Amino acid sequence: KNLAKVRYKQFSQILNNIGENEGGIDKFSRGYESFGVHRCADGGLYCKEWAPGAEGVFLTGDFNGWNPFSYPYKKLDYGKWKLYIPPKQNKSVLVPHGSKLKVVITSKSGEILYRISPWAKYVVREGANVNYDWLHWDPEHSYEFKHSRPKKPRSLRIYECHVGISSHEGKVASYKHFTCNVLPRIKDLGYNCIQLMAIMEHAYYASFGYQITSFFAASSRYGTPEELKELVDTAHSMGIIVLLDVVHSHASKNSADGLNMFDGTDSCYFHSGPRGTHDLWDSRLFAYSSWEVLRFLLSNIRWWLEEYRFDGFRFDGVTSMLYHHHGMGQGFSGDYSEYFGLQVDEDALTYLMLANHLVHTLYPDSITIAEDVSGMPALCSPISQGGGGFDYRLAMAIPDKWIQLLKEFKDEDWNMGDIVYTLTNRRYLEKCIAYAESHDQALVGDKTVAFWLMDAEMYTNMSVLSPFTPVIDRGIQLHKMIRLITHGLGGEGYLNFMGNEFGHPEWLDFPRKGNNESYHYARRQFHLTDDDLLRYKFLNNFDRDMNRLEERCGWLSAPQAYVSEKHEGNKIIAFERAGLLFIFNFHPSKSYTDYRVGTALPGKFKIVLDSDAAEYGGHQRLDHSTDFFSEAFEHNGRPYSLLVYIPSRVALILQNVDLPN
């Protein structure tokens, strides 16, 4: 409690400082309105940069025939530089839309460095060039949003996606392709939120978007900023909210087209010396205590909310930010000494509190999610209580548990209590996003759940015309069960990575030297689910109906489930949530007739979801016209119970039909 007070005090202090020195966080977070290069109303040009280590700063480009020194910036206090170029006499545009620019820095040691402004809004790699070019983005007609932001959903069902790999063709897919072809699929599948990866510009495609070079630029490899706005607007028209995967935990080491060495020194935006480098990621680490770094990062958050109308963020690499050890070589046991002490980077934590405060002040319906593997307490508690202010955290132990079970244990040795513990082990009042697998598990070198289950047989036996082999049968049944129990028991939100919902074959691998720059694995083969002769459609159907049922019944926004049974011998798990009765039989071969299951509710029950149904590739062992009546027969701590037939490897949801919906 005392530490929470200390953290809140530090946050308040910085917020007050921003108020006193900058006129408040609202003004402070609009850095992009003055920094960078701007066309003035009079046709002139206003430019501003922060380069504390520079000897001189100049603007050059197509507009002045690339003369490096003809437009010097004027030095201001605190390492800032500004330049005003008056309009031409004929009032024509000084720097036309799409023309190239560079900031020239002369360093203290006499070097002449050509740099891209950290505030650049559009950068592009041309032809066989190694580095990106900065193009002045000032279109005559910018995209006009037609739709308002959807209301904050009570239950969050997230589709994690990457625009570039969203087509089946061996190429980088476009914003336009995603808008026209992928958004309708996501809507049909019942997801109400997309989390867009790899949008902030990154020079190295194979970094999956995690080595950022230009923080204010939407990646040009998929199209223009206006086309990204259209994507967000179209999602909004479908009632889908859009989150940005924001990377403020580190930055690319590139200096020619990144933030590194911007002013000729190894500090500027980063810590100098060893503290400024992440050994594992080979990237630069921000100095969160620096005033101008706070301005840059908070303005970046605001830019994506205002300019592109994102509805919130998934903050990447929060564990690396929170600790001086960056989580490297650390196992977190949950002991409080691991979360409070000198190993915590309190400056980074304060930055995250400021970012959450800004997001929720500007747009109270916005959503922020923390990717933190350490389990830092109070990360998702309100800032006023000394918490981090996030809405959700990712339940990162869940996918690890499924992979461990599939890799190391025979089905008959799966521990039901262990599964339930992993799915329910979360702090009261801190909301979690549950997922069976995300992009992490799909990457080259790892395997998706579908691949752990079915492996090579996916290439030969996914046709409905081929025999239903034991491997494919087991794979299809367990794939559905793993997803539903994670969805029903694991959190207050659910996440799926694109393609995994239908058991996408193969891993994900971006073009790189090691694979001869191949796009073969950098794509998503959505057409597999459209083929009536392939079994992928069964998994796709189940995912859709599971999400649609959640939309109707709202278990994610209901209190945590009551688990009445986890039977090791029978391999049965039963729980109730949102007035629904969930039943899972993980036994590979045993079915149970008249199995007694406890419930809190009297009355008549019907099956509302059955993984054994024909449209999900099941064995159709259950009659859906059956009525189940619970009787006042106490069982497993529940006042009522009912008898139900539970076939092997089946997941069921029963709903009490006597209750008003």
mmCIF file of N, CA, C and O in Angstrom, residues 549-608:
data_model
loop_
_atom_site.group_PDB
_atom_site.id
_atom_site.type_symbol
_atom_site.label_atom_id
_atom_site.label_comp_id
_atom_site.label_asym_id
_atom_site.label_seq_id
_atom_site.Cartn_x
_atom_site.Cartn_y
_atom_site.Cartn_z
ATOM 1 N N LEU A 549 -22.111 -16.816 -29.510
ATOM 2 C CA LEU A 549 -22.804 -17.189 -28.269
ATOM 3 C C LEU A 549 -22.343 -16.287 -27.120
ATOM 4 O O LEU A 549 -23.151 -15.863 -26.293
ATOM 5 N N GLU A 550 -21.045 -15.984 -27.094
ATOM 6 C CA GLU A 550 -20.536 -15.077 -26.054
ATOM 7 C C GLU A 550 -21.184 -13.704 -26.196
ATOM 8 O O GLU A 550 -21.562 -13.074 -25.200
ATOM 9 N N GLU A 551 -21.326 -13.240 -27.427
ATOM 10 C CA GLU A 551 -21.967 -11.943 -27.682
ATOM 11 C C GLU A 551 -23.386 -11.936 -27.099
ATOM 12 O O GLU A 551 -23.824 -10.950 -26.510
ATOM 13 N N ARG A 552 -24.068 -13.070 -27.229
ATOM 14 C CA ARG A 552 -25.442 -13.173 -26.746
ATOM 15 C C ARG A 552 -25.505 -13.290 -25.218
ATOM 16 O O ARG A 552 -26.374 -12.709 -24.576
ATOM 17 N N CYS A 553 -24.563 -14.061 -24.638
ATOM 18 C CA CYS A 553 -24.666 -14.403 -23.208
ATOM 19 C C CYS A 553 -23.696 -13.635 -22.307
ATOM 20 O O CYS A 553 -23.909 -13.553 -21.106
ATOM 21 N N GLY A 554 -22.625 -13.122 -22.901
ATOM 22 C CA GLY A 554 -21.731 -12.235 -22.160
ATOM 23 C C GLY A 554 -20.944 -12.846 -21.018
ATOM 24 O O GLY A 554 -20.800 -12.252 -19.957
ATOM 25 N N TRP A 555 -20.393 -14.052 -21.219
ATOM 26 C CA TRP A 555 -19.649 -14.655 -20.095
ATOM 27 C C TRP A 555 -18.340 -13.923 -19.794
ATOM 28 O O TRP A 555 -17.884 -13.923 -18.654
ATOM 29 N N LEU A 556 -17.742 -13.285 -20.790
ATOM 30 C CA LEU A 556 -16.466 -12.598 -20.521
ATOM 31 C C LEU A 556 -16.644 -11.427 -19.556
ATOM 32 O O LEU A 556 -15.737 -11.110 -18.780
ATOM 33 N N SER A 557 -17.813 -10.782 -19.608
ATOM 34 C CA SER A 557 -18.034 -9.639 -18.714
ATOM 35 C C SER A 557 -18.738 -10.065 -17.422
ATOM 36 O O SER A 557 -19.034 -9.240 -16.565
ATOM 37 N N ALA A 558 -19.013 -11.369 -17.294
ATOM 38 C CA ALA A 558 -19.641 -11.884 -16.066
ATOM 39 C C ALA A 558 -18.555 -12.164 -15.022
ATOM 40 O O ALA A 558 -17.380 -12.288 -15.362
ATOM 41 N N PRO A 559 -18.941 -12.269 -13.738
ATOM 42 C CA PRO A 559 -17.937 -12.621 -12.713
ATOM 43 C C PRO A 559 -17.263 -13.959 -13.040
ATOM 44 O O PRO A 559 -17.795 -14.752 -13.821
ATOM 45 N N GLN A 560 -16.106 -14.165 -12.415
ATOM 46 C CA GLN A 560 -15.342 -15.389 -12.677
ATOM 47 C C GLN A 560 -16.206 -16.627 -12.419
ATOM 48 O O GLN A 560 -17.098 -16.615 -11.588
ATOM 49 N N ALA A 561 -15.917 -17.677 -13.171
ATOM 50 C CA ALA A 561 -16.742 -18.884 -13.126
ATOM 51 C C ALA A 561 -16.658 -19.601 -11.774
ATOM 52 O O ALA A 561 -15.653 -19.501 -11.063
ATOM 53 N N TYR A 562 -17.717 -20.348 -11.463
ATOM 54 C CA TYR A 562 -17.692 -21.270 -10.329
ATOM 55 C C TYR A 562 -17.411 -22.662 -10.882
ATOM 56 O O TYR A 562 -18.213 -23.210 -11.648
ATOM 57 N N VAL A 563 -16.254 -23.211 -10.514
ATOM 58 C CA VAL A 563 -15.881 -24.547 -11.009
ATOM 59 C C VAL A 563 -16.390 -25.580 -10.009
ATOM 60 O O VAL A 563 -15.954 -25.613 -8.866
ATOM 61 N N SER A 564 -17.325 -26.426 -10.453
ATOM 62 C CA SER A 564 -17.901 -27.407 -9.529
ATOM 63 C C SER A 564 -17.211 -28.763 -9.638
ATOM 64 O O SER A 564 -17.301 -29.582 -8.749
ATOM 65 N N GLU A 565 -16.513 -28.987 -10.772
ATOM 66 C CA GLU A 565 -15.881 -30.302 -10.919
ATOM 67 C C GLU A 565 -14.606 -30.223 -11.739
ATOM 68 O O GLU A 565 -14.551 -29.591 -12.787
ATOM 69 N N LYS A 566 -13.564 -30.881 -11.210
ATOM 70 C CA LYS A 566 -12.346 -31.160 -11.982
ATOM 71 C C LYS A 566 -11.933 -32.572 -11.572
ATOM 72 O O LYS A 566 -11.225 -32.756 -10.601
ATOM 73 N N HIS A 567 -12.415 -33.538 -12.309
ATOM 74 C CA HIS A 567 -12.273 -34.951 -11.936
ATOM 75 C C HIS A 567 -11.106 -35.565 -12.709
ATOM 76 O O HIS A 567 -11.156 -35.694 -13.928
ATOM 77 N N GLU A 568 -10.074 -35.957 -11.980
ATOM 78 C CA GLU A 568 -8.852 -36.445 -12.639
ATOM 79 C C GLU A 568 -9.067 -37.776 -13.356
ATOM 80 O O GLU A 568 -8.597 -37.970 -14.471
ATOM 81 N N GLY A 569 -9.778 -38.702 -12.714
ATOM 82 C CA GLY A 569 -9.979 -40.023 -13.319
ATOM 83 C C GLY A 569 -10.869 -39.953 -14.556
ATOM 84 O O GLY A 569 -10.553 -40.520 -15.608
ATOM 85 N N ASN A 570 -11.961 -39.201 -14.423
ATOM 86 C CA ASN A 570 -12.926 -39.104 -15.533
ATOM 87 C C ASN A 570 -12.518 -38.067 -16.583
ATOM 88 O O ASN A 570 -13.095 -38.030 -17.663
ATOM 89 N N LYS A 571 -11.552 -37.205 -16.212
ATOM 90 C CA LYS A 571 -11.097 -36.115 -17.102
ATOM 91 C C LYS A 571 -12.240 -35.142 -17.441
ATOM 92 O O LYS A 571 -12.378 -34.689 -18.579
ATOM 93 N N ILE A 572 -13.059 -34.867 -16.421
ATOM 94 C CA ILE A 572 -14.201 -33.957 -16.602
ATOM 95 C C ILE A 572 -13.936 -32.634 -15.887
ATOM 96 O O ILE A 572 -13.464 -32.620 -14.745
ATOM 97 N N ILE A 573 -14.241 -31.523 -16.570
ATOM 98 C CA ILE A 573 -14.252 -30.201 -15.936
ATOM 99 C C ILE A 573 -15.644 -29.617 -16.164
ATOM 100 O O ILE A 573 -16.158 -29.649 -17.287
ATOM 101 N N ALA A 574 -16.266 -29.114 -15.089
ATOM 102 C CA ALA A 574 -17.570 -28.460 -15.225
ATOM 103 C C ALA A 574 -17.548 -27.153 -14.452
ATOM 104 O O ALA A 574 -17.004 -27.087 -13.344
ATOM 105 N N PHE A 575 -18.093 -26.104 -15.067
ATOM 106 C CA PHE A 575 -18.181 -24.812 -14.369
ATOM 107 C C PHE A 575 -19.382 -24.032 -14.869
ATOM 108 O O PHE A 575 -19.955 -24.328 -15.923
ATOM 109 N N GLU A 576 -19.773 -23.034 -14.063
ATOM 110 C CA GLU A 576 -20.891 -22.165 -14.440
ATOM 111 C C GLU A 576 -20.402 -20.731 -14.530
ATOM 112 O O GLU A 576 -19.627 -20.262 -13.694
ATOM 113 N N ARG A 577 -20.867 -20.054 -15.570
ATOM 114 C CA ARG A 577 -20.550 -18.630 -15.722
ATOM 115 C C ARG A 577 -21.653 -17.994 -16.562
ATOM 116 O O ARG A 577 -22.076 -18.576 -17.559
ATOM 117 N N ALA A 578 -22.083 -16.834 -16.149
ATOM 118 C CA ALA A 578 -23.125 -16.079 -16.872
ATOM 119 C C ALA A 578 -24.387 -16.923 -17.073
ATOM 120 O O ALA A 578 -25.043 -16.841 -18.110
ATOM 121 N N GLY A 579 -24.707 -17.754 -16.079
ATOM 122 C CA GLY A 579 -25.924 -18.561 -16.156
ATOM 123 C C GLY A 579 -25.830 -19.742 -17.110
ATOM 124 O O GLY A 579 -26.817 -20.409 -17.379
ATOM 125 N N LEU A 580 -24.630 -19.994 -17.642
ATOM 126 C CA LEU A 580 -24.428 -21.126 -18.555
ATOM 127 C C LEU A 580 -23.668 -22.227 -17.829
ATOM 128 O O LEU A 580 -22.851 -21.966 -16.944
ATOM 129 N N LEU A 581 -23.928 -23.458 -18.243
ATOM 130 C CA LEU A 581 -23.223 -24.603 -17.672
ATOM 131 C C LEU A 581 -22.261 -25.157 -18.730
ATOM 132 O O LEU A 581 -22.689 -25.601 -19.798
ATOM 133 N N PHE A 582 -20.973 -25.053 -18.458
ATOM 134 C CA PHE A 582 -19.925 -25.533 -19.369
ATOM 135 C C PHE A 582 -19.462 -26.916 -18.899
ATOM 136 O O PHE A 582 -19.118 -27.080 -17.723
ATOM 137 N N ILE A 583 -19.408 -27.874 -19.817
ATOM 138 C CA ILE A 583 -18.959 -29.228 -19.455
ATOM 139 C C ILE A 583 -17.914 -29.696 -20.471
ATOM 140 O O ILE A 583 -18.135 -29.615 -21.687
ATOM 141 N N PHE A 584 -16.782 -30.186 -19.978
ATOM 142 C CA PHE A 584 -15.695 -30.667 -20.847
ATOM 143 C C PHE A 584 -15.317 -32.085 -20.453
ATOM 144 O O PHE A 584 -15.081 -32.349 -19.276
ATOM 145 N N ASN A 585 -15.257 -32.963 -21.449
ATOM 146 C CA ASN A 585 -14.748 -34.317 -21.215
ATOM 147 C C ASN A 585 -13.458 -34.477 -22.030
ATOM 148 O O ASN A 585 -13.494 -34.660 -23.236
ATOM 149 N N PHE A 586 -12.313 -34.387 -21.333
ATOM 150 C CA PHE A 586 -11.018 -34.492 -22.007
ATOM 151 C C PHE A 586 -10.547 -35.942 -22.150
ATOM 152 O O PHE A 586 -9.441 -36.189 -22.623
ATOM 153 N N HIS A 587 -11.392 -36.895 -21.714
ATOM 154 C CA HIS A 587 -10.945 -38.294 -21.797
ATOM 155 C C HIS A 587 -10.856 -38.730 -23.262
ATOM 156 O O HIS A 587 -11.769 -38.493 -24.045
ATOM 157 N N PRO A 588 -9.722 -39.365 -23.653
ATOM 158 C CA PRO A 588 -9.562 -39.737 -25.059
ATOM 159 C C PRO A 588 -10.544 -40.799 -25.541
ATOM 160 O O PRO A 588 -10.831 -40.875 -26.739
ATOM 161 N N SER A 589 -11.083 -41.619 -24.635
ATOM 162 C CA SER A 589 -11.943 -42.705 -25.124
ATOM 163 C C SER A 589 -13.229 -42.924 -24.334
ATOM 164 O O SER A 589 -14.174 -43.517 -24.841
ATOM 165 N N LYS A 590 -13.316 -42.458 -23.100
ATOM 166 C CA LYS A 590 -14.481 -42.769 -22.265
ATOM 167 C C LYS A 590 -15.613 -41.765 -22.444
ATOM 168 O O LYS A 590 -15.411 -40.560 -22.352
ATOM 169 N N SER A 591 -16.809 -42.294 -22.702
ATOM 170 C CA SER A 591 -18.021 -41.475 -22.698
ATOM 171 C C SER A 591 -18.819 -41.841 -21.450
ATOM 172 O O SER A 591 -18.696 -42.949 -20.927
ATOM 173 N N TYR A 592 -19.639 -40.911 -20.973
ATOM 174 C CA TYR A 592 -20.381 -41.153 -19.735
ATOM 175 C C TYR A 592 -21.875 -40.927 -19.967
ATOM 176 O O TYR A 592 -22.288 -39.852 -20.401
ATOM 177 N N THR A 593 -22.668 -41.960 -19.671
ATOM 178 C CA THR A 593 -24.124 -41.777 -19.756
ATOM 179 C C THR A 593 -24.621 -41.362 -18.382
ATOM 180 O O THR A 593 -24.083 -41.819 -17.362
ATOM 181 N N ASP A 594 -25.633 -40.529 -18.347
ATOM 182 C CA ASP A 594 -26.226 -40.063 -17.082
ATOM 183 C C ASP A 594 -25.168 -39.592 -16.087
ATOM 184 O O ASP A 594 -25.108 -40.065 -14.953
ATOM 185 N N TYR A 595 -24.320 -38.700 -16.526
ATOM 186 C CA TYR A 595 -23.279 -38.145 -15.648
ATOM 187 C C TYR A 595 -23.898 -36.977 -14.882
ATOM 188 O O TYR A 595 -24.513 -36.088 -15.475
ATOM 189 N N ARG A 596 -23.742 -36.987 -13.569
ATOM 190 C CA ARG A 596 -24.374 -35.937 -12.752
ATOM 191 C C ARG A 596 -23.479 -34.699 -12.680
ATOM 192 O O ARG A 596 -22.305 -34.788 -12.325
ATOM 193 N N VAL A 597 -24.067 -33.555 -13.022
ATOM 194 C CA VAL A 597 -23.323 -32.284 -12.983
ATOM 195 C C VAL A 597 -24.108 -31.289 -12.137
ATOM 196 O O VAL A 597 -25.323 -31.139 -12.304
ATOM 197 N N GLY A 598 -23.406 -30.615 -11.228
ATOM 198 C CA GLY A 598 -24.049 -29.652 -10.326
ATOM 199 C C GLY A 598 -24.354 -28.332 -11.018
ATOM 200 O O GLY A 598 -23.679 -27.930 -11.965
ATOM 201 N N THR A 599 -25.399 -27.642 -10.497
ATOM 202 C CA THR A 599 -25.738 -26.309 -11.021
ATOM 203 C C THR A 599 -26.415 -25.484 -9.921
ATOM 204 O O THR A 599 -26.982 -26.045 -8.976
ATOM 205 N N ALA A 600 -26.338 -24.177 -10.069
ATOM 206 C CA ALA A 600 -26.992 -23.292 -9.095
ATOM 207 C C ALA A 600 -28.458 -23.092 -9.439
ATOM 208 O O ALA A 600 -29.219 -22.538 -8.645
ATOM 209 N N LEU A 601 -28.856 -23.531 -10.646
ATOM 210 C CA LEU A 601 -30.177 -23.159 -11.152
ATOM 211 C C LEU A 601 -31.146 -24.334 -11.278
ATOM 212 O O LEU A 601 -30.783 -25.391 -11.795
ATOM 213 N N PRO A 602 -32.387 -24.141 -10.837
ATOM 214 C CA PRO A 602 -33.413 -25.152 -11.090
ATOM 215 C C PRO A 602 -33.988 -24.976 -12.494
ATOM 216 O O PRO A 602 -33.823 -23.913 -13.101
ATOM 217 N N GLY A 603 -34.623 -26.013 -13.017
ATOM 218 C CA GLY A 603 -35.362 -25.851 -14.266
ATOM 219 C C GLY A 603 -34.825 -26.617 -15.455
ATOM 220 O O GLY A 603 -34.041 -27.558 -15.324
ATOM 221 N N LYS A 604 -35.267 -26.183 -16.639
ATOM 222 C CA LYS A 604 -34.990 -26.892 -17.889
ATOM 223 C C LYS A 604 -33.764 -26.309 -18.590
ATOM 224 O O LYS A 604 -33.634 -25.095 -18.724
ATOM 225 N N PHE A 605 -32.896 -27.208 -19.058
ATOM 226 C CA PHE A 605 -31.680 -26.805 -19.782
ATOM 227 C C PHE A 605 -31.698 -27.377 -21.195
ATOM 228 O O PHE A 605 -32.216 -28.462 -21.430
ATOM 229 N N LYS A 606 -31.103 -26.629 -22.133
ATOM 230 C CA LYS A 606 -30.922 -27.101 -23.509
ATOM 231 C C LYS A 606 -29.456 -26.935 -23.905
ATOM 232 O O LYS A 606 -28.759 -26.064 -23.382
ATOM 233 N N ILE A 607 -29.014 -27.747 -24.869
ATOM 234 C CA ILE A 607 -27.662 -27.591 -25.409
ATOM 235 C C ILE A 607 -27.648 -26.368 -26.334
ATOM 236 O O ILE A 607 -28.451 -26.274 -27.261
ATOM 237 N N VAL A 608 -26.725 -25.430 -26.078
ATOM 238 C CA VAL A 608 -26.615 -24.263 -26.968
ATOM 239 C C VAL A 608 -25.310 -24.272 -27.770
ATOM 240 O O VAL A 608 -25.179 -23.563 -28.758
#
